[in-house]
mmCIF file with all atom_site columns, C-alpha atoms and ligand atoms in Angstrom:
data_model
loop_
_atom_site.group_PDB
_atom_site.id
_atom_site.type_symbol
_atom_site.label_atom_id
_atom_site.label_alt_id
_atom_site.label_comp_id
_atom_site.label_asym_id
_atom_site.label_entity_id
_atom_site.label_seq_id
_atom_site.pdbx_PDB_ins_code
_atom_site.Cartn_x
_atom_site.Cartn_y
_atom_site.Cartn_z
_atom_site.occupancy
_atom_site.B_iso_or_equiv
_atom_site.pdbx_formal_charge
_atom_site.auth_seq_id
_atom_site.auth_comp_id
_atom_site.auth_asym_id
_atom_site.auth_atom_id
_atom_site.pdbx_PDB_model_num
ATOM   1   C  CA  . MET A 1 1  ? 119.308 58.183 95.300  1.00 0.00 ? 1   MET A CA  1
ATOM   2   C  CA  . LYS A 1 2  ? 116.831 57.675 92.784  1.00 0.00 ? 2   LYS A CA  1
ATOM   3   C  CA  . GLU A 1 3  ? 114.352 59.639 90.294  1.00 0.00 ? 3   GLU A CA  1
ATOM   4   C  CA  . ILE A 1 4  ? 110.771 59.511 90.685  1.00 0.00 ? 4   ILE A CA  1
ATOM   5   C  CA  . GLU A 1 5  ? 108.383 60.304 88.595  1.00 0.00 ? 5   GLU A CA  1
ATOM   6   C  CA  . LEU A 1 6  ? 105.505 62.712 90.048  1.00 0.00 ? 6   LEU A CA  1
ATOM   7   C  CA  . GLY A 1 7  ? 103.855 63.377 86.278  1.00 0.00 ? 7   GLY A CA  1
ATOM   8   C  CA  . PRO A 1 8  ? 103.534 66.186 84.186  1.00 0.00 ? 8   PRO A CA  1
ATOM   9   C  CA  . GLU A 1 9  ? 104.611 69.688 85.532  1.00 0.00 ? 9   GLU A CA  1
ATOM   10  C  CA  . ASP A 1 10 ? 101.448 71.218 84.113  1.00 0.00 ? 10  ASP A CA  1
ATOM   11  C  CA  . ARG A 1 11 ? 99.464  69.044 86.229  1.00 0.00 ? 11  ARG A CA  1
ATOM   12  C  CA  . PHE A 1 12 ? 100.477 70.394 89.260  1.00 0.00 ? 12  PHE A CA  1
ATOM   13  C  CA  . THR A 1 13 ? 99.311  73.915 89.036  1.00 0.00 ? 13  THR A CA  1
ATOM   14  C  CA  . ASP A 1 14 ? 97.571  74.062 91.738  1.00 0.00 ? 14  ASP A CA  1
ATOM   15  C  CA  . LEU A 1 15 ? 100.406 74.345 95.262  1.00 0.00 ? 15  LEU A CA  1
ATOM   16  C  CA  . PRO A 1 16 ? 100.839 72.400 97.867  1.00 0.00 ? 16  PRO A CA  1
ATOM   17  C  CA  . ALA A 1 17 ? 99.242  69.035 95.889  1.00 0.00 ? 17  ALA A CA  1
ATOM   18  C  CA  . GLU A 1 18 ? 99.064  66.266 97.602  1.00 0.00 ? 18  GLU A CA  1
ATOM   19  C  CA  . VAL A 1 19 ? 100.742 62.634 96.659  1.00 0.00 ? 19  VAL A CA  1
ATOM   20  C  CA  . GLU A 1 20 ? 101.956 59.306 97.304  1.00 0.00 ? 20  GLU A CA  1
ATOM   21  C  CA  . VAL A 1 21 ? 105.182 57.681 96.448  1.00 0.00 ? 21  VAL A CA  1
ATOM   22  C  CA  . GLU A 1 22 ? 106.232 54.538 97.568  1.00 0.00 ? 22  GLU A CA  1
ATOM   23  C  CA  . SER A 1 23 ? 103.157 54.256 100.389 1.00 0.00 ? 23  SER A CA  1
ATOM   24  C  CA  . GLN A 1 24 ? 104.305 57.126 101.853 1.00 0.00 ? 24  GLN A CA  1
ATOM   25  C  CA  . LYS A 1 25 ? 102.091 60.464 101.560 1.00 0.00 ? 25  LYS A CA  1
ATOM   26  C  CA  . TYR A 1 26 ? 103.836 63.937 100.698 1.00 0.00 ? 26  TYR A CA  1
ATOM   27  C  CA  . TRP A 1 27 ? 103.324 67.131 99.276  1.00 0.00 ? 27  TRP A CA  1
ATOM   28  C  CA  . ILE A 1 28 ? 104.429 69.101 96.175  1.00 0.00 ? 28  ILE A CA  1
ATOM   29  C  CA  . LEU A 1 29 ? 105.492 72.873 96.708  1.00 0.00 ? 29  LEU A CA  1
ATOM   30  C  CA  . LYS A 1 30 ? 106.992 75.388 94.997  1.00 0.00 ? 30  LYS A CA  1
ATOM   31  C  CA  . ASN A 1 31 ? 109.295 78.514 95.883  1.00 0.00 ? 31  ASN A CA  1
ATOM   32  C  CA  . ASP A 1 32 ? 107.779 81.328 93.054  1.00 0.00 ? 32  ASP A CA  1
ATOM   33  C  CA  . GLU A 1 33 ? 110.752 83.005 93.849  1.00 0.00 ? 33  GLU A CA  1
ATOM   34  C  CA  . MET A 1 34 ? 113.686 80.292 92.791  1.00 0.00 ? 34  MET A CA  1
ATOM   35  C  CA  . GLY A 1 35 ? 110.914 79.001 90.381  1.00 0.00 ? 35  GLY A CA  1
ATOM   36  C  CA  . SER A 1 36 ? 111.937 75.289 91.566  1.00 0.00 ? 36  SER A CA  1
ATOM   37  C  CA  . TYR A 1 37 ? 109.776 72.938 93.246  1.00 0.00 ? 37  TYR A CA  1
ATOM   38  C  CA  . ARG A 1 38 ? 110.054 70.493 96.601  1.00 0.00 ? 38  ARG A CA  1
ATOM   39  C  CA  . LEU A 1 39 ? 108.560 67.358 97.471  1.00 0.00 ? 39  LEU A CA  1
ATOM   40  C  CA  . VAL A 1 40 ? 108.047 67.326 101.176 1.00 0.00 ? 40  VAL A CA  1
ATOM   41  C  CA  . SER A 1 41 ? 106.846 64.611 103.688 1.00 0.00 ? 41  SER A CA  1
ATOM   42  C  CA  . ARG A 1 42 ? 103.810 65.262 105.122 1.00 0.00 ? 42  ARG A CA  1
ATOM   43  C  CA  . LYS A 1 43 ? 105.411 63.888 108.313 1.00 0.00 ? 43  LYS A CA  1
ATOM   44  C  CA  . CYS A 1 44 ? 105.553 66.291 110.843 1.00 0.00 ? 44  CYS A CA  1
ATOM   45  C  CA  . PRO A 1 45 ? 108.941 66.363 112.784 1.00 0.00 ? 45  PRO A CA  1
ATOM   46  C  CA  . HIS A 1 46 ? 107.675 67.452 116.110 1.00 0.00 ? 46  HIS A CA  1
ATOM   47  C  CA  . ALA A 1 47 ? 105.641 63.321 117.034 1.00 0.00 ? 47  ALA A CA  1
ATOM   48  C  CA  . GLY A 1 48 ? 104.687 62.798 113.824 1.00 0.00 ? 48  GLY A CA  1
ATOM   49  C  CA  . GLY A 1 49 ? 101.200 64.006 112.855 1.00 0.00 ? 49  GLY A CA  1
ATOM   50  C  CA  . LEU A 1 50 ? 100.100 64.413 109.681 1.00 0.00 ? 50  LEU A CA  1
ATOM   51  C  CA  . VAL A 1 51 ? 99.787  67.895 108.250 1.00 0.00 ? 51  VAL A CA  1
ATOM   52  C  CA  . GLU A 1 52 ? 97.149  68.934 106.740 1.00 0.00 ? 52  GLU A CA  1
ATOM   53  C  CA  . GLU A 1 53 ? 96.536  72.010 104.153 1.00 0.00 ? 53  GLU A CA  1
ATOM   54  C  CA  . GLU A 1 54 ? 93.879  74.776 105.142 1.00 0.00 ? 54  GLU A CA  1
ATOM   55  C  CA  . SER A 1 55 ? 93.127  77.639 103.093 1.00 0.00 ? 55  SER A CA  1
ATOM   56  C  CA  . GLY A 1 56 ? 96.824  77.084 101.662 1.00 0.00 ? 56  GLY A CA  1
ATOM   57  C  CA  . GLU A 1 57 ? 99.053  76.810 104.758 1.00 0.00 ? 57  GLU A CA  1
ATOM   58  C  CA  . LEU A 1 58 ? 100.189 73.489 105.637 1.00 0.00 ? 58  LEU A CA  1
ATOM   59  C  CA  . VAL A 1 59 ? 99.249  72.888 109.204 1.00 0.00 ? 59  VAL A CA  1
ATOM   60  C  CA  . CYS A 1 60 ? 99.516  69.916 111.725 1.00 0.00 ? 60  CYS A CA  1
ATOM   61  C  CA  . PRO A 1 61 ? 96.604  68.729 113.377 1.00 0.00 ? 61  PRO A CA  1
ATOM   62  C  CA  . LEU A 1 62 ? 98.747  67.868 116.609 1.00 0.00 ? 62  LEU A CA  1
ATOM   63  C  CA  . HIS A 1 63 ? 99.942  70.967 118.365 1.00 0.00 ? 63  HIS A CA  1
ATOM   64  C  CA  . GLY A 1 64 ? 99.431  73.139 115.767 1.00 0.00 ? 64  GLY A CA  1
ATOM   65  C  CA  . TRP A 1 65 ? 102.853 73.606 114.459 1.00 0.00 ? 65  TRP A CA  1
ATOM   66  C  CA  . GLU A 1 66 ? 102.496 75.803 110.623 1.00 0.00 ? 66  GLU A CA  1
ATOM   67  C  CA  . PHE A 1 67 ? 104.908 74.996 107.564 1.00 0.00 ? 67  PHE A CA  1
ATOM   68  C  CA  . ASP A 1 68 ? 105.332 77.613 104.930 1.00 0.00 ? 68  ASP A CA  1
ATOM   69  C  CA  . SER A 1 69 ? 104.026 76.554 101.723 1.00 0.00 ? 69  SER A CA  1
ATOM   70  C  CA  . HIS A 1 70 ? 107.040 77.287 99.399  1.00 0.00 ? 70  HIS A CA  1
ATOM   71  C  CA  . THR A 1 71 ? 109.690 75.788 101.966 1.00 0.00 ? 71  THR A CA  1
ATOM   72  C  CA  . GLY A 1 72 ? 108.183 73.266 104.326 1.00 0.00 ? 72  GLY A CA  1
ATOM   73  C  CA  . VAL A 1 73 ? 111.134 75.151 106.599 1.00 0.00 ? 73  VAL A CA  1
ATOM   74  C  CA  . CYS A 1 74 ? 108.692 75.630 110.150 1.00 0.00 ? 74  CYS A CA  1
ATOM   75  C  CA  . LEU A 1 75 ? 107.055 78.964 111.098 1.00 0.00 ? 75  LEU A CA  1
ATOM   76  C  CA  . ASN A 1 76 ? 106.967 77.964 114.903 1.00 0.00 ? 76  ASN A CA  1
ATOM   77  C  CA  . VAL A 1 77 ? 110.137 76.779 115.384 1.00 0.00 ? 77  VAL A CA  1
ATOM   78  C  CA  . PRO A 1 78 ? 111.975 77.884 111.797 1.00 0.00 ? 78  PRO A CA  1
ATOM   79  C  CA  . SER A 1 79 ? 114.673 75.525 112.664 1.00 0.00 ? 79  SER A CA  1
ATOM   80  C  CA  . LYS A 1 80 ? 112.619 72.549 111.954 1.00 0.00 ? 80  LYS A CA  1
ATOM   81  C  CA  . SER A 1 81 ? 111.564 71.158 108.581 1.00 0.00 ? 81  SER A CA  1
ATOM   82  C  CA  . LEU A 1 82 ? 109.426 69.152 106.575 1.00 0.00 ? 82  LEU A CA  1
ATOM   83  C  CA  . THR A 1 83 ? 111.716 66.812 105.213 1.00 0.00 ? 83  THR A CA  1
ATOM   84  C  CA  . ALA A 1 84 ? 112.148 67.973 101.434 1.00 0.00 ? 84  ALA A CA  1
ATOM   85  C  CA  . TYR A 1 85 ? 113.645 66.542 98.409  1.00 0.00 ? 85  TYR A CA  1
ATOM   86  C  CA  . THR A 1 86 ? 114.944 67.903 95.093  1.00 0.00 ? 86  THR A CA  1
ATOM   87  C  CA  . VAL A 1 87 ? 112.674 67.989 91.803  1.00 0.00 ? 87  VAL A CA  1
ATOM   88  C  CA  . ILE A 1 88 ? 112.786 68.552 88.353  1.00 0.00 ? 88  ILE A CA  1
ATOM   89  C  CA  . VAL A 1 89 ? 111.745 68.799 85.371  1.00 0.00 ? 89  VAL A CA  1
ATOM   90  C  CA  . LYS A 1 90 ? 112.768 66.557 82.909  1.00 0.00 ? 90  LYS A CA  1
ATOM   91  C  CA  . ASP A 1 91 ? 110.994 66.945 79.487  1.00 0.00 ? 91  ASP A CA  1
ATOM   92  C  CA  . GLY A 1 92 ? 107.513 68.165 80.981  1.00 0.00 ? 92  GLY A CA  1
ATOM   93  C  CA  . LEU A 1 93 ? 107.732 65.501 83.724  1.00 0.00 ? 93  LEU A CA  1
ATOM   94  C  CA  . LEU A 1 94 ? 108.287 66.764 87.864  1.00 0.00 ? 94  LEU A CA  1
ATOM   95  C  CA  . VAL A 1 95 ? 110.766 64.082 88.992  1.00 0.00 ? 95  VAL A CA  1
ATOM   96  C  CA  . ALA A 1 96 ? 111.687 63.488 92.522  1.00 0.00 ? 96  ALA A CA  1
ATOM   97  C  CA  . GLN A 1 97 ? 115.491 62.929 93.428  1.00 0.00 ? 97  GLN A CA  1
ATOM   98  C  CA  . MET A 1 98 ? 115.123 60.576 96.531  1.00 0.00 ? 98  MET A CA  1
HETATM 99  S  S1  . FES B 2 .  ? 103.298 66.638 115.443 1.00 0.00 ? 101 FES B S1  1
HETATM 100 FE FE1 . FES B 2 .  ? 103.267 68.114 114.967 1.00 0.00 ? 101 FES B FE1 1
HETATM 101 S  S2  . FES B 2 .  ? 102.764 69.750 116.178 1.00 0.00 ? 101 FES B S2  1
HETATM 102 FE FE2 . FES B 2 .  ? 103.255 67.897 117.268 1.00 0.00 ? 101 FES B FE2 1
#
């Protein structure tokens, strides 16, 4: 496992936020109930479409699967979810554990 700095926590007040890590596209999500962050891949677990944000919702444009914008769990097929990584807050920075 390695730790990747994503940036200062106060930069990510408007979530989901798009970030790129090692040329791959991700969303930073926040579970408001738990107060915890997650980094999730934008690659759809169905057939690899690039998940987009539409009015605060995460939607795959290829076949319309929708994902919870706080957890990345698929709303159409609950056994599926966007690949997720733990994010911790360290000295005011969001750090993904990948
Ligand atoms: S590839 Fe995303 S819904 Fe099919």
